[in-house]
Coordinates of C-alpha atoms and ligand atoms in Angstrom, one line a residue:
X1 CA -2.6 -16.6 -15.0
X2 CA -0.1 -14.3 -15.9
X3 CA -0.6 -10.2 -15.3
X4 CA -1.9 -8.8 -18.5
X5 CA -3.0 -5.7 -19.9
X6 CA -6.3 -7.5 -20.7
X7 CA -7.1 -8.4 -17.5
X8 CA -10.5 -6.8 -17.0
X9 CA -10.3 -6.1 -13.3
X10 CA -8.5 -2.4 -11.8
X11 CA -5.3 -2.6 -10.0
X12 CA -5.4 -0.1 -7.8
X13 CA -2.4 0.8 -5.6
X14 CA -2.6 2.6 -2.5
X15 CA 0.6 4.2 -1.1
X16 CA 1.8 6.7 1.5
X17 CA 4.0 7.2 4.3
X18 CA 3.7 5.6 7.9
X19 CA 0.9 7.2 9.7
X20 CA -0.6 8.8 6.9
X21 CA -4.0 6.8 7.3
X22 CA -3.6 4.3 4.5
X23 CA -5.2 1.4 6.5
X24 CA -8.1 3.5 7.6
X25 CA -8.7 4.6 4.0
X26 CA -8.2 0.9 2.7
X27 CA -10.8 -0.2 5.2
X28 CA -13.6 2.6 4.5
X29 CA -12.8 2.4 0.7
X30 CA -13.4 -1.5 1.0
X31 CA -16.7 -0.8 2.9
X32 CA -17.9 1.9 0.3
X33 CA -16.8 0.4 -3.0
X34 CA -16.9 -2.7 -4.4
X35 CA -13.0 -3.7 -4.3
X36 CA -11.2 -6.6 -3.1
X37 CA -8.2 -6.0 -0.5
X38 CA -5.1 -8.1 -0.6
X39 CA -3.5 -9.2 2.6
X40 CA 0.3 -8.9 1.9
X41 CA 2.6 -11.6 3.5
X42 CA 5.4 -10.2 5.8
X43 CA 8.2 -11.6 7.9
X44 CA 7.7 -8.7 10.4
X45 CA 6.5 -10.3 13.5
X46 CA 3.0 -9.5 14.9
X47 CA 3.0 -6.4 16.9
X48 CA 0.4 -4.7 19.6
X49 CA -1.8 -2.5 17.5
X50 CA -1.8 -4.5 14.2
X51 CA -5.7 -5.3 14.7
X52 CA -6.1 -1.5 13.9
X53 CA -3.9 -1.2 11.2
X54 CA -3.1 -3.1 7.9
X55 CA -3.8 -6.6 7.8
X56 CA -1.0 -9.2 7.3
X57 CA 0.0 -12.9 6.9
X58 CA 2.8 -13.4 9.1
X59 CA 5.2 -16.1 7.9
X60 CA 8.7 -16.9 8.4
X61 CA 11.9 -15.7 6.5
X62 CA 12.4 -19.0 5.4
X63 CA 8.8 -19.3 4.1
X64 CA 9.1 -15.9 2.4
X65 CA 12.0 -17.1 0.4
X66 CA 10.9 -20.2 -0.8
X67 CA 7.6 -18.4 -2.0
X68 CA 9.9 -15.5 -3.6
X69 CA 12.0 -18.2 -5.4
X70 CA 8.7 -20.2 -6.6
X71 CA 7.9 -16.6 -8.0
X72 CA 4.7 -16.3 -5.8
X73 CA 4.9 -12.7 -5.2
X74 CA 3.5 -9.9 -7.7
X75 CA 6.1 -7.7 -5.9
X76 CA 7.8 -7.5 -2.8
X77 CA 10.0 -5.0 -0.8
X78 CA 12.5 -5.1 2.3
X79 CA 11.8 -2.5 4.9
X80 CA 14.5 -2.4 7.8
X81 CA 14.9 -6.1 8.5
X82 CA 11.8 -7.4 7.2
X83 CA 10.2 -8.4 4.0
X84 CA 6.7 -7.5 2.7
X85 CA 5.0 -8.9 -0.6
X86 CA 1.5 -9.1 -2.4
X87 CA 0.7 -13.0 -3.1
X88 CA -0.1 -13.4 -6.7
X89 CA -2.8 -15.5 -5.9
X90 CA -5.5 -14.3 -5.0
X91 CA -4.6 -10.9 -6.7
X92 CA -4.5 -12.2 -10.0
X93 CA -7.3 -14.5 -10.0
X94 CA -9.8 -11.6 -8.8
X95 CA -8.5 -9.4 -11.6
X96 CA -8.9 -12.2 -14.2
X97 CA -12.8 -12.3 -13.0
X98 CA -13.2 -8.5 -13.3
X99 CA -12.8 -7.8 -9.5
X100 CA -11.1 -4.2 -8.8
X101 CA -8.3 -5.2 -6.4
X102 CA -6.5 -2.8 -3.6
X103 CA -2.9 -3.3 -2.8
X104 CA -1.9 -1.3 0.3
X105 CA 2.1 -1.5 -0.4
X106 CA 5.2 1.1 -0.4
X107 CA 6.9 3.0 -3.3
X108 CA 9.4 0.1 -4.1
X109 CA 6.5 -2.1 -4.5
X110 CA 4.3 0.7 -6.5
X111 CA 7.3 0.8 -8.9
X112 CA 7.2 -2.6 -9.6
X113 CA 3.7 -2.9 -10.0
X114 CA 3.7 0.2 -12.3
X115 CA 6.2 -1.5 -14.5
X116 CA 4.5 -5.0 -14.8
X117 CA 1.2 -3.2 -15.1
X118 CA 1.2 0.1 -16.6
X119 CA -2.6 0.3 -16.4
X120 CA -2.4 0.4 -12.9
X121 CA -4.1 3.1 -10.9
X122 CA -1.7 4.3 -8.4
X123 CA -2.6 6.8 -5.7
X124 CA -0.3 8.2 -3.1
X125 CA -1.8 9.7 0.1
X126 CA -0.1 12.7 1.6
X127 CA -0.7 14.0 5.1
X128 CA -1.9 17.8 5.4
X129 CA 1.4 18.8 6.3
X130 CA 4.7 17.3 8.3
X131 CA 3.8 18.5 11.8
X132 CA 0.6 16.8 11.5
X133 CA 1.9 13.5 10.2
X134 CA 4.5 13.8 13.2
X135 CA 1.7 14.0 15.6
X136 CA -0.4 11.3 13.9
X137 CA 2.7 8.7 14.5
X138 CA 2.8 9.9 17.7
X139 CA -0.9 9.4 18.6
X140 CA -0.8 5.8 17.5
X141 CA 0.9 5.2 20.8
X142 CA 2.5 1.9 19.4
X143 CA 6.0 2.9 18.7
X144 CA 9.0 4.3 21.0
X145 CA 10.4 7.8 20.6
X146 CA 13.4 6.2 18.4
X147 CA 11.1 4.3 16.3
X148 CA 8.5 7.2 15.8
X149 CA 11.8 9.6 14.6
X150 CA 13.0 6.6 12.4
X151 CA 9.5 6.5 10.9
X152 CA 9.0 10.3 10.4
X153 CA 12.4 10.6 8.6
X154 CA 11.5 7.6 6.3
X155 CA 8.1 9.3 5.5
X156 CA 9.5 12.4 4.5
X157 CA 12.1 10.7 2.2
X158 CA 9.1 8.6 0.8
X159 CA 7.0 11.8 0.2
X160 CA 10.1 13.5 -1.7
X161 CA 10.5 10.1 -3.9
X162 CA 6.7 9.8 -4.6
X163 CA 6.6 13.7 -5.8
X164 CA 9.7 13.2 -7.7
X165 CA 8.7 9.9 -9.6
X166 CA 6.3 9.4 -12.3
X167 CA 4.7 6.5 -10.7
X168 CA 1.6 7.9 -9.3
X169 CA -1.5 9.1 -11.1
X170 CA -2.7 11.0 -8.2
X171 CA -1.7 12.5 -5.0
X172 CA -4.5 12.8 -2.1
X173 CA -4.4 14.7 0.4
X174 CA -5.8 13.0 3.9
X175 CA -7.0 15.8 5.8
X176 CA -10.6 14.7 6.3
X177 CA -10.8 10.6 6.0
X178 CA -14.7 11.1 4.5
X179 CA -13.4 13.6 1.9
X180 CA -10.2 11.5 1.0
X181 CA -12.5 8.1 0.4
X182 CA -14.7 10.2 -1.4
X183 CA -12.2 11.5 -3.8
X184 CA -10.2 8.1 -4.2
X185 CA -13.8 6.8 -5.1
X186 CA -14.5 9.5 -7.7
X187 CA -10.7 8.8 -9.2
X188 CA -11.4 5.0 -9.4
X189 CA -14.8 5.5 -11.2
X190 CA -13.0 8.1 -13.4
X191 CA -10.5 5.5 -14.3
X192 CA -13.1 2.7 -14.7
X193 CA -15.1 4.7 -17.4
X194 CA -11.8 4.9 -19.3
X195 CA -10.1 8.2 -18.1
X196 CA -6.5 8.5 -17.0
Ligands
LIG1 P1 4.4 -1.9 8.7 O1 5.5 -2.8 9.1 O2 4.6 -0.4 9.3 O3 2.8 -2.6 8.7 O4 4.8 -1.5 7.2 C1 5.9 -0.8 6.7 C2 5.7 -0.5 5.6 O5 5.9 -1.8 4.4 C3 4.5 0.3 5.1 O6 5.0 1.2 4.1 C4 3.7 -0.6 3.8 O7 2.8 0.1 3.2 C5 4.6 -1.6 3.7 N1 4.0 -2.7 3.1 C6 3.0 -3.4 3.6 N2 2.8 -4.5 3.1 C7 3.6 -4.5 1.8 C8 3.4 -5.3 0.5 O8 3.1 -6.2 0.2 N3 4.6 -4.6 -0.2 C9 5.4 -4.0 -0.1 N4 5.9 -3.4 -1.3 N5 5.3 -3.1 0.8 C10 4.4 -3.3 1.7

């Protein structure tokens, strides 16, 4: 099935820099609101702490490129040396049956989704401020100091890019998880009732 503006489900894109709390927000949102979380495929090997973060289907680069050639991804992106992609199925099947779906992806992916599906709801999650983001990256305790510095730099670039683009309908600050999720649910309901 092709992606079409007539699909009755709402395609929700949740974006934000590393360490901002996207995965926690997605999990909480999926518990409180009826939305299907789409598991991404990635060539990134499993790493410690993955069970607490975003869920993935881990595949080889050969498999990723085979699926890319076969047009099996709704969008995809390269981050450092690895590839990440949203499988078209089950995403489009669920949308077609009227289910709201949630993609937790990066800005490169959000741009592609916005282009193909202008009616999507794209939300960017911001940290309260930069020192808080740095503290959160450090507190995850899963990355080396070099990796944290790299992710922090990338996060600042991503925030700058998101603020300067017209891709996102809303920016939500994740200071308090509960309040951020409540705000996102309000935004989804507003969009669902015909609002922008
Ligand atoms: P990580 O390796 O830290 O789990 O993810 C690295 C980056 O890839 C994050 O910004 C994450 O949001 C993004 N990402 C994860 N899955 C996908 C996907 O399916 N598509 C795109 N475009 N980005 C993704």
